[in-house]
Structures are given as C-alpha cells and as structure tokens.
Coordinates of C-alpha atoms in Angstrom, one line a residue:
M1 CA 113.0 85.1 117.0
L2 CA 110.0 87.3 117.6
L3 CA 108.4 89.5 115.0
I4 CA 106.8 92.4 116.9
S5 CA 104.4 94.8 115.3
A6 CA 103.7 98.4 116.2
Q7 CA 100.3 97.5 117.5
E8 CA 101.9 94.9 119.9
M9 CA 104.5 97.4 121.0
R10 CA 101.8 99.9 121.7
Q11 CA 99.9 97.3 123.7
A12 CA 103.0 96.2 125.7
F13 CA 104.8 99.4 126.4
P14 CA 103.2 102.7 127.4
M15 CA 105.1 106.0 127.3
E16 CA 105.6 106.0 131.1
E17 CA 107.7 102.8 130.7
V18 CA 109.5 104.1 127.6
I19 CA 110.7 107.2 129.5
V20 CA 112.2 104.9 132.2
A21 CA 113.9 102.8 129.5
V22 CA 115.4 105.9 127.8
K23 CA 116.6 107.3 131.1
E24 CA 118.2 103.9 131.7
A25 CA 119.9 104.2 128.3
Y26 CA 121.4 107.6 129.0
K27 CA 122.7 106.3 132.4
I28 CA 124.3 103.3 130.8
L29 CA 126.0 105.5 128.2
A30 CA 127.3 107.8 130.8
E31 CA 128.7 104.9 132.8
G32 CA 130.6 103.7 129.7
K33 CA 128.7 100.4 129.5
S34 CA 127.8 100.7 125.8
I35 CA 129.5 101.0 122.4
V36 CA 127.7 103.6 120.2
P37 CA 129.4 104.4 116.9
L38 CA 128.2 107.5 115.1
R39 CA 125.4 106.6 112.7
T40 CA 126.2 105.9 109.1
N41 CA 124.2 108.3 107.0
I42 CA 123.9 107.5 103.3
P43 CA 122.3 110.2 101.1
V44 CA 120.0 109.0 98.3
K45 CA 119.9 112.2 96.3
K46 CA 118.0 110.6 93.4
H47 CA 115.0 110.3 95.7
N48 CA 115.7 113.1 98.1
G49 CA 116.2 110.6 100.9
Q50 CA 118.6 109.4 103.5
I51 CA 119.2 105.9 104.9
L52 CA 120.8 105.7 108.3
F53 CA 122.3 102.7 110.0
M54 CA 122.5 102.9 113.8
P55 CA 124.3 100.1 115.6
S56 CA 125.1 99.7 119.3
Y57 CA 126.1 97.1 121.8
V58 CA 124.9 97.8 125.4
E59 CA 127.0 95.9 127.8
G60 CA 124.9 97.1 130.7
I61 CA 122.0 94.9 129.6
D62 CA 123.9 92.6 127.2
F63 CA 121.9 93.3 124.1
A64 CA 123.0 94.7 120.8
G65 CA 121.1 95.8 117.8
I66 CA 120.9 97.9 114.6
K67 CA 118.2 100.2 113.4
V68 CA 117.8 100.9 109.8
V69 CA 116.0 104.2 109.5
S70 CA 115.3 106.2 106.4
V71 CA 114.1 109.8 105.9
Y72 CA 112.1 110.1 102.7
P73 CA 109.9 113.3 102.9
K74 CA 108.2 112.5 99.6
N75 CA 106.8 109.2 101.0
V76 CA 103.9 111.2 102.4
E77 CA 102.7 111.6 98.8
K78 CA 102.7 107.9 98.4
G79 CA 100.8 107.1 101.6
L80 CA 104.0 105.8 103.3
P81 CA 105.8 106.8 106.5
S82 CA 108.3 109.6 105.8
V83 CA 110.6 107.9 108.4
P84 CA 110.3 104.2 107.8
A85 CA 112.5 102.0 110.0
T86 CA 113.2 98.4 111.2
M87 CA 114.9 97.4 114.4
I88 CA 116.9 94.2 114.8
L89 CA 117.6 93.2 118.4
V90 CA 120.6 90.8 119.0
D91 CA 121.4 88.7 122.1
G92 CA 124.7 90.0 123.4
E93 CA 125.7 86.6 124.8
T94 CA 125.1 84.5 121.7
G95 CA 124.9 86.9 118.8
V96 CA 121.6 85.4 117.9
V97 CA 118.8 87.8 116.7
N98 CA 116.1 87.9 119.3
A99 CA 113.6 90.1 117.6
I100 CA 112.7 92.2 114.6
M101 CA 110.3 95.0 115.3
D102 CA 108.7 98.0 113.8
G103 CA 111.5 100.6 113.9
T104 CA 109.2 103.4 112.8
Y105 CA 107.1 103.2 115.9
L106 CA 110.2 102.4 118.1
T107 CA 111.8 105.7 116.8
R108 CA 108.7 107.6 117.6
L109 CA 108.5 106.1 121.1
R110 CA 112.1 106.6 122.1
T111 CA 112.3 110.1 120.5
G112 CA 109.3 111.2 122.4
A113 CA 110.6 109.7 125.5
A114 CA 113.9 111.6 125.1
S115 CA 111.9 114.9 125.5
G116 CA 110.0 113.3 128.3
V117 CA 113.2 112.5 130.2
A118 CA 114.6 116.0 129.7
T119 CA 111.3 117.7 130.5
E120 CA 111.1 115.7 133.7
L121 CA 114.7 116.5 134.7
F122 CA 115.0 120.1 133.7
S123 CA 111.7 122.0 133.3
N124 CA 110.1 123.7 136.2
E125 CA 107.9 121.3 138.1
D126 CA 105.0 123.7 138.0
A127 CA 105.1 124.0 134.2
K128 CA 101.6 124.4 132.8
K129 CA 101.9 125.4 129.2
A130 CA 103.9 124.0 126.3
I131 CA 104.2 124.5 122.6
I132 CA 105.3 122.0 120.0
F133 CA 106.6 123.0 116.6
G134 CA 105.7 120.4 113.9
A135 CA 102.7 118.2 113.4
G136 CA 104.3 115.3 111.6
A137 CA 104.6 111.7 112.5
Q138 CA 106.9 112.3 115.5
A139 CA 104.7 114.9 117.1
E140 CA 102.2 112.6 118.8
T141 CA 104.7 110.8 121.0
Q142 CA 106.3 114.1 121.8
I143 CA 103.0 115.4 123.2
W144 CA 102.4 112.0 125.0
A145 CA 105.8 112.2 126.7
L146 CA 105.3 115.9 127.8
L147 CA 101.9 114.9 129.3
C148 CA 103.6 112.1 131.2
A149 CA 106.4 114.3 132.5
R150 CA 104.4 117.3 133.6
K151 CA 100.8 118.1 134.6
L152 CA 100.2 120.4 131.7
E153 CA 97.0 122.4 131.2
E154 CA 97.6 123.7 127.7
V155 CA 99.6 122.4 124.7
Y156 CA 99.8 124.6 121.6
V157 CA 100.7 123.1 118.2
F158 CA 102.3 125.1 115.4
D159 CA 102.9 123.8 111.9
V160 CA 103.6 125.7 108.7
D161 CA 100.4 124.1 107.5
F162 CA 97.8 125.4 109.9
N163 CA 95.1 123.1 108.6
K164 CA 97.3 120.2 109.4
A165 CA 98.0 121.6 112.8
K166 CA 94.3 121.9 113.5
Q167 CA 93.5 118.3 112.4
F168 CA 96.4 117.1 114.5
A169 CA 95.3 119.0 117.6
E170 CA 91.8 117.6 117.3
Q171 CA 93.1 114.1 117.1
M172 CA 95.5 114.6 120.0
N173 CA 92.7 115.9 122.2
Q174 CA 90.9 112.6 121.6
N175 CA 94.0 110.4 122.1
F176 CA 95.1 112.1 125.3
K177 CA 91.8 113.3 126.9
N178 CA 92.6 111.4 130.1
Y179 CA 95.6 113.6 130.8
G180 CA 93.5 116.7 131.3
A181 CA 95.3 119.1 129.0
T182 CA 93.7 121.1 126.2
I183 CA 95.6 120.8 122.9
T184 CA 95.1 123.8 120.5
A185 CA 96.5 124.7 117.1
V186 CA 97.9 128.2 116.8
E187 CA 98.3 130.1 113.5
N188 CA 100.9 132.5 115.0
A189 CA 103.3 131.1 117.5
D190 CA 104.4 134.5 118.6
D191 CA 101.1 135.1 120.3
V192 CA 101.7 132.3 122.9
L193 CA 105.6 132.1 123.0
P194 CA 105.9 134.6 125.9
E195 CA 103.7 132.5 128.1
V196 CA 104.8 128.9 127.5
D197 CA 107.0 127.0 130.0
I198 CA 108.1 124.3 127.6
I199 CA 109.1 124.5 123.9
T200 CA 109.6 121.3 121.8
T201 CA 110.7 121.4 118.2
V202 CA 110.3 118.4 116.0
T203 CA 110.8 119.4 112.4
T204 CA 113.4 119.1 109.7
S205 CA 113.7 122.8 109.2
K206 CA 116.9 124.5 108.0
K207 CA 116.0 127.7 109.7
P208 CA 114.9 128.6 113.2
V209 CA 111.2 127.8 113.8
F210 CA 110.4 130.3 116.6
N211 CA 111.4 133.8 117.7
G212 CA 114.1 133.5 120.4
K213 CA 113.5 137.1 121.5
L214 CA 110.0 136.1 122.8
I215 CA 110.9 133.3 125.2
K216 CA 110.4 133.9 128.9
K217 CA 112.8 133.2 131.7
G218 CA 112.5 129.7 133.1
V219 CA 111.5 128.1 129.9
H220 CA 112.8 124.7 129.0
I221 CA 113.4 123.8 125.3
N222 CA 113.6 120.4 123.7
G223 CA 115.4 120.5 120.3
I224 CA 114.5 117.2 118.7
G225 CA 114.1 117.4 115.0
A226 CA 117.3 118.8 113.5
Y227 CA 119.8 116.0 113.2
T228 CA 122.3 117.2 110.5
P229 CA 124.7 120.1 110.4
E230 CA 122.5 122.0 108.0
M231 CA 119.3 121.8 110.0
Q232 CA 118.5 124.4 112.6
E233 CA 115.3 124.7 114.6
I234 CA 116.4 126.6 117.7
P235 CA 117.2 130.3 117.1
E236 CA 120.6 131.6 118.0
E237 CA 119.0 134.1 120.5
A238 CA 117.7 131.1 122.5
I239 CA 121.1 129.4 122.5
L240 CA 122.8 132.6 123.7
K241 CA 120.1 133.1 126.5
A242 CA 120.4 129.5 127.7
D243 CA 121.9 129.1 131.2
K244 CA 122.4 125.4 130.6
I245 CA 122.5 123.3 127.5
Y246 CA 122.3 119.5 127.9
V247 CA 122.7 117.0 125.0
D248 CA 122.2 113.3 124.5
S249 CA 125.8 113.0 123.3
K250 CA 128.2 115.9 123.0
S251 CA 130.4 114.2 120.4
A252 CA 127.3 113.3 118.3
C253 CA 125.7 116.7 118.6
L254 CA 129.0 118.5 117.6
A255 CA 129.1 116.3 114.5
E256 CA 125.4 116.4 113.6
A257 CA 123.4 119.1 115.3
G258 CA 123.1 122.3 113.3
D259 CA 121.4 123.9 116.3
L260 CA 124.8 124.0 117.9
I261 CA 127.1 123.7 114.9
V262 CA 125.8 126.9 113.2
P263 CA 126.3 129.3 116.2
I264 CA 129.7 127.7 116.9
K265 CA 130.8 128.3 113.3
K266 CA 129.5 131.9 113.4
G267 CA 131.7 132.4 116.5
M268 CA 128.6 133.2 118.7
I269 CA 129.4 130.4 121.2
T270 CA 132.1 127.8 121.8
E271 CA 131.8 124.2 122.8
E272 CA 132.1 125.2 126.4
K273 CA 128.6 126.6 126.2
I274 CA 127.4 123.0 126.3
T275 CA 126.8 121.9 129.9
G276 CA 127.2 118.3 129.0
D277 CA 125.5 115.0 128.4
I278 CA 122.1 114.3 130.0
G279 CA 123.5 110.9 131.3
D280 CA 126.2 112.7 133.2
Y281 CA 123.5 114.7 135.0
I282 CA 121.6 111.5 135.8
I283 CA 124.7 109.9 137.4
G284 CA 125.4 113.0 139.4
K285 CA 128.3 114.5 137.5
L286 CA 126.6 117.7 136.4
P287 CA 124.3 120.3 138.0
G288 CA 120.7 120.5 137.0
R289 CA 118.3 123.5 137.1
E290 CA 119.4 125.8 139.9
S291 CA 116.6 128.3 139.8
K292 CA 113.1 128.9 138.4
E293 CA 114.5 131.6 136.2
E294 CA 117.1 129.6 134.4
I295 CA 116.6 128.8 130.7
T296 CA 117.5 125.2 129.9
I297 CA 117.9 123.5 126.6
F298 CA 118.1 119.8 125.7
K299 CA 119.4 119.0 122.3
S300 CA 119.1 115.5 120.9
V301 CA 120.1 113.9 117.7
G302 CA 119.1 110.4 118.7
L303 CA 121.4 107.5 119.8
A304 CA 121.3 103.8 119.0
V305 CA 121.7 103.0 122.7
Q306 CA 118.2 104.4 123.2
D307 CA 116.9 102.0 120.5
V308 CA 118.6 99.0 121.9
V309 CA 117.5 99.5 125.5
T310 CA 114.0 100.4 124.6
A311 CA 113.8 97.4 122.1
A312 CA 115.2 95.1 124.7
R313 CA 112.6 96.1 127.3
I314 CA 109.8 95.8 124.7
Y315 CA 111.1 92.3 123.8
E316 CA 111.1 91.2 127.5
K317 CA 107.6 92.6 128.0
A318 CA 106.4 90.9 124.8
L319 CA 107.8 87.5 126.1
K320 CA 106.0 88.1 129.4
L321 CA 102.7 88.9 127.8
G322 CA 102.9 86.3 125.0
L323 CA 103.0 88.9 122.2
G324 CA 104.8 88.8 118.9
K325 CA 105.0 86.1 116.2
S326 CA 107.6 83.5 116.6
I327 CA 109.5 83.0 113.3
T328 CA 112.4 80.8 112.1
L329 CA 114.5 81.9 109.1

C-alpha cells in the first residue's frame, strides 16, 4: 500500500494529465462501465460542517475507491483546510487497498480538471478573457485548468473579500507566469462581465454570484461550487439564456444542484432544459456548441468516478516514478 502526499501528487501529475483522466472518467461513466452511488452527506450541525462519503467502482479500469471529504468553513479560523479529504484506492480484482492519498489535493485537482474538460469542449476556441468567482482553496486549480484548456490573455478574480482576491491574484500570477495570462482582482465584477468569454463559479453561495443580465452571447459558464439544493451560484437569467446546459450527471444534479433545482421549482425551466451529461457528448450522443453565439453552461456537483480514475492514474504514475511511501497495516 502506498501513502501518497499532496507534494508527490503535484510532482507526478500535472493538470494537463488530470484533464485527460477526468475526461476518461466521464467517458467511462457514459459507457456504463462504472457504479457511482449518490454521495452520502452527513450534516454535522454542531460544528456547521458536512461529511461526505463518495464511493465508486470503475469497471472500465478495474479500480474502486471511496473519498471521505468534509466541508467545514470554520476550519479556516483554525489554520486547517475548509475541505479536508482522504482518498482510499482499492484494487478491483483483489479488493486490496492500493493507496491512501491526500484527498484534499485530489479534490482540488479533479474539480479544476472538470472545468478544464468542459472549457476545452464547449467554450469558443478563441476565448481570451475569463472571470472566476471565489478565491478559496479550490480556485487555484480552476485557474490552472482554464489556462491549460484555452490560451487566455486575462483572468479576472472576484471574491466578496477584495483584499483576499488581490492577494490570491498576485500569487496566481507568480504560480502561472509561464502561461502568459494576466490575473487581476476586480472589486466590481459587473465592470468586466460583458467582455468575458468564460465564467467559472467556485463558491458555496446560496444566492447568485453574478448578474446574468450582463453576460454576452457566446459565453461559456462553469458552475462548480454549489453542490446542495440550497446553494445557487448561477443566476436564473443565465440559465434561461443558455442554449445548452451540460452536467456531469443529470441524476446527481437534479438531486443536489441548486443552480438547476431552484429554477425548476420556480417553474422557470423543466428538466428538458438540460442538454445532458458531458460524457454522452464525449461518446458522440449529444451535440456540442453549434455556433460562436451560443451560451453554454456546464454544471458539476462532482462524482466519485472522477476521484477513482484520477487516483488510479496518480497511483500508476507514482509506481512508475518511485514516489509514495510503502506501508503495511
């Protein structure tokens, strides 16, 4: 059994390869070669937290696994990750645990890669400007994935805490200087919304984080942060304007994604507004963007199949590179 740290994962597996792994996961899911139960979400009201258990068996690669991921916003005050997680990877043939790895970093990787896949598949190829809402722990890999998917010139960052956004943008400029984009914090997102080609939301907000009236034709939106029926990042105006709405899993999003559940409950849209699963597009069952003017949305709540496939590829790469600490229980 290998114990694989975040540092070793970072060393072994760049975002470009994570995007390939997550695309593979979506394809396997669409082909029916995986078992992915809905996550078990246990609220811990005493500490304003949630603990989620995300299991999956991926027949397509013969690995299984479970990620235990918690959402504890107050952890930031304690100097701890607000979304701590641990991933356990299991050999599908023997049922033996192959690896235990940093699930917090894994979550950041595969969540960023989800936006990367959708941006690569659905945004206009000549996209130059993007904005990201949220400057928390997940935001760095979101920017990384966007820069891998498109040759962006400008990435704007908005956060309710402008000072946090400024510090984050400065750090991201250092981290990703080789990609050639300028990363800038904005105090008022409305000033730049009409010009951006890609919008990514990665918050835990319970109300829309941008003005849907200001988005331009041809924009692509990644809705990543809201993962419960009460959370809502994407404004209803944007949902109504969308020509195509792709999801990581229609059944999961209809159970968990407030971005879609809220407008459905209000009678503004029906389930038929959802174009379908991104994996079905990948295997050729759904149309993609059909004009530069279309507004596309990708809504993700995160799936265990992404974790298992990404963890399996990291494990294989770690074996090849001699990374990880071998342990026996």
